[in-house]
């Protein structure tokens, strides 16, 4: 089956990534102080990984460990009130949520949001690292009941109240987006890399539900060049976006993994 496609270029890719918010948004004024006892927000998973240390009197926060570069997401909607270097953390991000609570993220090697930026629940804000006082890549997540609190609360019940149970899977609970593949001998790989294992091969156009997408190895095929890959849970892996039948290199409305 021949599928006529419009050009997918890296130039378009860069432009759409910028439009998707990986550069600071026109920051709007920081939200006014939220009303007291605002309803708890609908939460999102902060990061995939293993909970290696819970909250205790000696550890104000919860540690979620995974490989360097693992995506970190805002647990809820809010405004970034800190993003930069921080003692002990190496780098930190603090978000004041609409219910008045604060979430604090530490040790990341890359921050993707800046102060006064508005973020959504589940928005990509950073990449996991091992900066500062840390022995391996992990997210230290701390939660404060308000801006005036000096000690955090246990993030596990805090997130549970907001519909998130640790350990968690980013994007779970949010339905994916349906597309169709095109081309023949389309390989599904365990990661967005050309040397990742092939878990199956699609022999022809196939309906796929894409949960998220991410940047990986640049693929040159069928006259297109693209470094974006779609994650299809039902197929157990990633497909180069070249083979998703949509003109955009970076699929609109599909979150970053
Ligand atoms: Zn910690």
Coordinates of C-alpha atoms and ligand atoms in Angstrom, one line a residue:
X1 CA 0.0 0.0 0.0
X2 CA 1.4 3.3 -1.0
X3 CA 0.9 6.2 1.4
X4 CA 1.6 9.7 0.1
X5 CA 3.2 11.7 2.9
X6 CA 4.2 15.3 3.2
X7 CA 7.8 16.0 4.1
X8 CA 9.0 15.4 7.6
X9 CA 12.0 17.5 8.3
X10 CA 14.2 18.1 11.3
X11 CA 13.5 21.8 10.9
X12 CA 9.8 21.1 11.4
X13 CA 10.7 18.9 14.4
X14 CA 12.7 21.6 16.1
X15 CA 10.0 24.2 15.5
X16 CA 7.3 21.9 16.9
X17 CA 9.3 21.0 20.0
X18 CA 9.8 24.7 20.7
X19 CA 6.1 25.3 20.2
X20 CA 5.4 22.4 22.6
X21 CA 6.9 24.3 25.5
X22 CA 10.5 23.1 25.9
X23 CA 11.5 26.7 25.8
X24 CA 10.1 29.0 28.4
X25 CA 6.5 29.9 27.7
X26 CA 5.4 33.5 27.7
X27 CA 5.3 33.4 31.4
X28 CA 2.1 35.1 32.3
X29 CA 2.1 36.5 35.7
X30 CA 2.5 34.1 38.6
X31 CA -0.9 33.0 39.8
X32 CA -2.3 34.9 42.7
X33 CA -2.1 33.2 46.1
X34 CA -4.5 30.3 46.0
X35 CA -7.5 30.3 48.3
X36 CA -7.1 28.4 51.6
X37 CA -8.1 24.7 51.4
X38 CA -8.2 24.6 47.7
X39 CA -9.1 21.2 46.3
X40 CA -6.3 18.8 45.8
X41 CA -5.2 18.7 42.2
X42 CA -5.4 15.7 39.8
X43 CA -1.9 14.3 40.1
X44 CA 0.6 12.8 37.6
X45 CA 3.4 10.4 38.1
X46 CA 6.7 12.3 38.8
X47 CA 9.0 9.7 37.4
X48 CA 9.2 6.0 36.5
X49 CA 11.6 4.1 38.8
X50 CA 12.2 2.3 42.0
X51 CA 11.4 3.8 45.4
X52 CA 14.8 3.4 47.1
X53 CA 14.1 5.4 50.2
X54 CA 10.9 6.6 51.8
X55 CA 10.1 9.6 53.9
X56 CA 11.2 9.4 57.5
X57 CA 12.4 11.7 60.3
X58 CA 15.9 11.5 58.8
X59 CA 14.9 11.7 55.1
X60 CA 12.5 14.5 54.2
X61 CA 11.3 13.2 50.9
X62 CA 11.1 10.1 48.8
X63 CA 13.8 8.8 46.4
X64 CA 12.8 7.4 43.0
X65 CA 15.8 5.9 41.2
X66 CA 16.2 5.2 37.5
X67 CA 18.8 5.7 34.8
X68 CA 20.3 9.1 34.1
X69 CA 18.1 11.1 31.8
X70 CA 14.8 9.5 32.9
X71 CA 12.1 12.1 32.4
X72 CA 10.7 13.9 35.5
X73 CA 7.2 15.4 35.4
X74 CA 5.4 17.9 37.5
X75 CA 3.1 16.1 39.8
X76 CA 0.4 18.7 39.3
X77 CA -0.5 22.1 37.7
X78 CA 1.3 25.1 39.2
X79 CA 3.9 27.8 38.9
X80 CA 7.6 27.3 39.0
X81 CA 9.0 29.2 42.0
X82 CA 12.6 28.0 41.9
X83 CA 14.8 26.4 39.1
X84 CA 18.5 26.5 39.5
X85 CA 21.5 25.4 41.5
X86 CA 20.8 24.3 45.1
X87 CA 23.1 23.2 47.9
X88 CA 22.9 19.4 48.4
X89 CA 20.6 19.0 45.5
X90 CA 23.1 20.2 42.8
X91 CA 20.0 21.5 41.0
X92 CA 16.4 21.8 42.1
X93 CA 13.0 22.8 40.9
X94 CA 10.2 23.9 43.2
X95 CA 6.5 24.2 42.0
X96 CA 3.7 25.9 43.9
X97 CA 0.5 24.1 43.0
X98 CA -2.9 25.5 42.8
X99 CA -3.9 23.9 46.0
X100 CA -1.2 25.8 47.9
X101 CA 1.1 22.9 48.3
X102 CA 4.7 22.8 47.1
X103 CA 6.6 20.0 45.3
X104 CA 10.4 20.1 45.2
X105 CA 12.6 18.1 42.8
X106 CA 16.3 17.5 43.3
X107 CA 19.5 16.0 41.8
X108 CA 18.5 16.3 38.1
X109 CA 21.2 16.9 35.6
X110 CA 18.9 18.9 33.3
X111 CA 16.2 21.4 34.0
X112 CA 13.6 22.3 31.4
X113 CA 11.5 25.0 33.1
X114 CA 12.3 28.4 34.5
X115 CA 11.0 30.6 37.4
X116 CA 7.5 32.0 36.9
X117 CA 6.7 29.4 34.2
X118 CA 3.3 27.9 34.4
X119 CA 3.3 24.1 34.2
X120 CA 0.6 21.5 33.7
X121 CA 0.1 18.2 35.6
X122 CA 2.4 15.7 34.0
X123 CA 4.5 18.3 32.1
X124 CA 8.1 17.3 31.5
X125 CA 10.2 19.5 33.7
X126 CA 13.6 17.8 34.0
X127 CA 15.9 14.9 33.4
X128 CA 17.0 12.6 36.2
X129 CA 20.6 12.9 37.4
X130 CA 22.9 12.4 40.3
X131 CA 24.0 16.0 41.0
X132 CA 24.9 17.3 44.4
X133 CA 24.9 15.0 47.4
X134 CA 23.8 11.8 45.7
X135 CA 25.3 8.4 45.0
X136 CA 23.4 7.5 41.9
X137 CA 20.8 8.9 39.5
X138 CA 17.5 9.5 41.3
X139 CA 14.8 12.0 41.9
X140 CA 14.5 13.3 45.5
X141 CA 10.9 14.5 45.7
X142 CA 9.9 16.6 48.7
X143 CA 6.5 18.0 49.5
X144 CA 5.5 20.9 51.6
X145 CA 1.9 21.7 52.8
X146 CA 2.4 25.4 52.1
X147 CA 5.1 28.0 51.3
X148 CA 5.6 28.7 55.0
X149 CA 6.2 25.0 56.0
X150 CA 9.8 24.3 57.0
X151 CA 9.5 20.5 57.0
X152 CA 7.9 18.3 54.4
X153 CA 5.1 15.8 54.5
X154 CA 5.3 12.2 53.4
X155 CA 4.9 12.3 49.5
X156 CA 3.4 8.9 49.3
X157 CA 0.0 9.7 50.9
X158 CA 0.2 13.2 49.4
X159 CA 0.4 11.7 45.9
X160 CA -2.1 9.0 46.8
X161 CA -4.7 11.7 47.6
X162 CA -4.1 13.0 44.2
X163 CA -4.6 9.7 42.4
X164 CA -0.9 8.6 42.1
X165 CA 0.5 5.5 43.7
X166 CA 4.2 5.0 43.9
X167 CA 5.9 3.4 42.1
X168 CA 4.1 4.8 39.1
X169 CA 4.2 4.9 35.3
X170 CA 4.2 8.3 33.6
X171 CA 1.3 8.7 31.3
X172 CA -0.6 5.8 32.7
X173 CA -4.3 6.5 33.1
X174 CA -4.2 8.9 30.2
X175 CA -5.3 7.3 26.9
X176 CA -2.9 7.2 24.1
X177 CA -3.6 8.5 20.6
X178 CA -4.5 6.2 17.7
X179 CA -2.5 6.3 14.5
X180 CA -1.8 3.9 11.6
X181 CA 1.7 2.9 10.5
X182 CA 2.7 2.7 6.9
X183 CA 5.4 0.9 5.0
X184 CA 6.5 -2.7 5.3
X185 CA 9.0 -4.4 7.5
X186 CA 8.6 -1.8 10.2
X187 CA 10.7 -2.7 13.2
X188 CA 9.4 -2.3 16.8
X189 CA 12.4 -1.9 19.1
X190 CA 12.9 -2.0 22.9
X191 CA 14.2 1.6 22.9
X192 CA 14.4 4.6 20.6
X193 CA 17.8 3.4 19.3
X194 CA 18.8 1.7 16.1
X195 CA 20.8 -0.9 18.0
X196 CA 18.0 -1.8 20.4
X197 CA 16.5 -5.2 20.1
X198 CA 13.7 -5.8 17.6
X199 CA 10.7 -7.1 19.4
X200 CA 8.6 -7.5 16.3
X201 CA 8.2 -6.4 12.7
X202 CA 5.1 -5.0 11.2
X203 CA 4.5 -6.4 7.7
X204 CA 2.0 -3.7 6.6
X205 CA -0.1 -0.8 7.8
X206 CA -1.0 -1.4 11.5
X207 CA -3.3 0.4 13.9
X208 CA -1.2 1.6 16.9
X209 CA -2.1 3.4 20.1
X210 CA 0.8 5.7 20.9
X211 CA 1.2 6.5 24.6
X212 CA 4.2 8.9 24.3
X213 CA 7.1 9.8 22.1
X214 CA 10.8 10.7 22.6
X215 CA 13.9 11.7 20.8
X216 CA 16.4 8.9 20.0
X217 CA 18.6 7.9 17.2
X218 CA 18.2 9.8 14.0
X219 CA 16.6 7.5 11.4
X220 CA 17.0 8.0 7.6
X221 CA 14.5 6.0 5.7
X222 CA 11.9 6.3 2.9
X223 CA 13.3 9.8 2.1
X224 CA 12.8 11.2 5.5
X225 CA 15.0 12.0 8.5
X226 CA 13.6 12.0 12.0
X227 CA 14.9 11.4 15.5
X228 CA 11.5 11.0 17.1
X229 CA 10.1 7.6 18.1
X230 CA 6.7 6.6 19.3
X231 CA 6.1 4.3 22.2
X232 CA 3.3 1.7 21.6
X233 CA 2.7 -0.3 24.8
X234 CA 0.6 -2.9 23.0
X235 CA 3.6 -3.7 20.8
X236 CA 6.1 -3.5 23.6
X237 CA 8.4 -1.0 22.1
X238 CA 9.2 2.0 19.9
X239 CA 8.6 2.8 16.2
X240 CA 10.4 5.5 14.3
X241 CA 7.9 8.4 13.8
X242 CA 8.8 8.1 10.1
X243 CA 6.4 5.1 10.0
X244 CA 3.6 6.8 11.8
X245 CA 1.1 8.0 9.1
X246 CA 1.0 11.6 10.1
X247 CA 2.8 14.6 8.3
X248 CA 4.4 15.9 11.5
X249 CA 7.8 14.7 12.7
X250 CA 6.8 15.3 16.3
X251 CA 3.2 14.1 16.7
X252 CA 0.8 16.8 18.0
X253 CA -1.0 16.0 21.2
X254 CA 1.3 13.1 22.2
X255 CA 3.3 13.7 25.3
X256 CA 7.1 13.2 25.6
X257 CA 8.0 9.9 27.3
Ligands
LIG1 ZN1 16.4 11.6 49.0

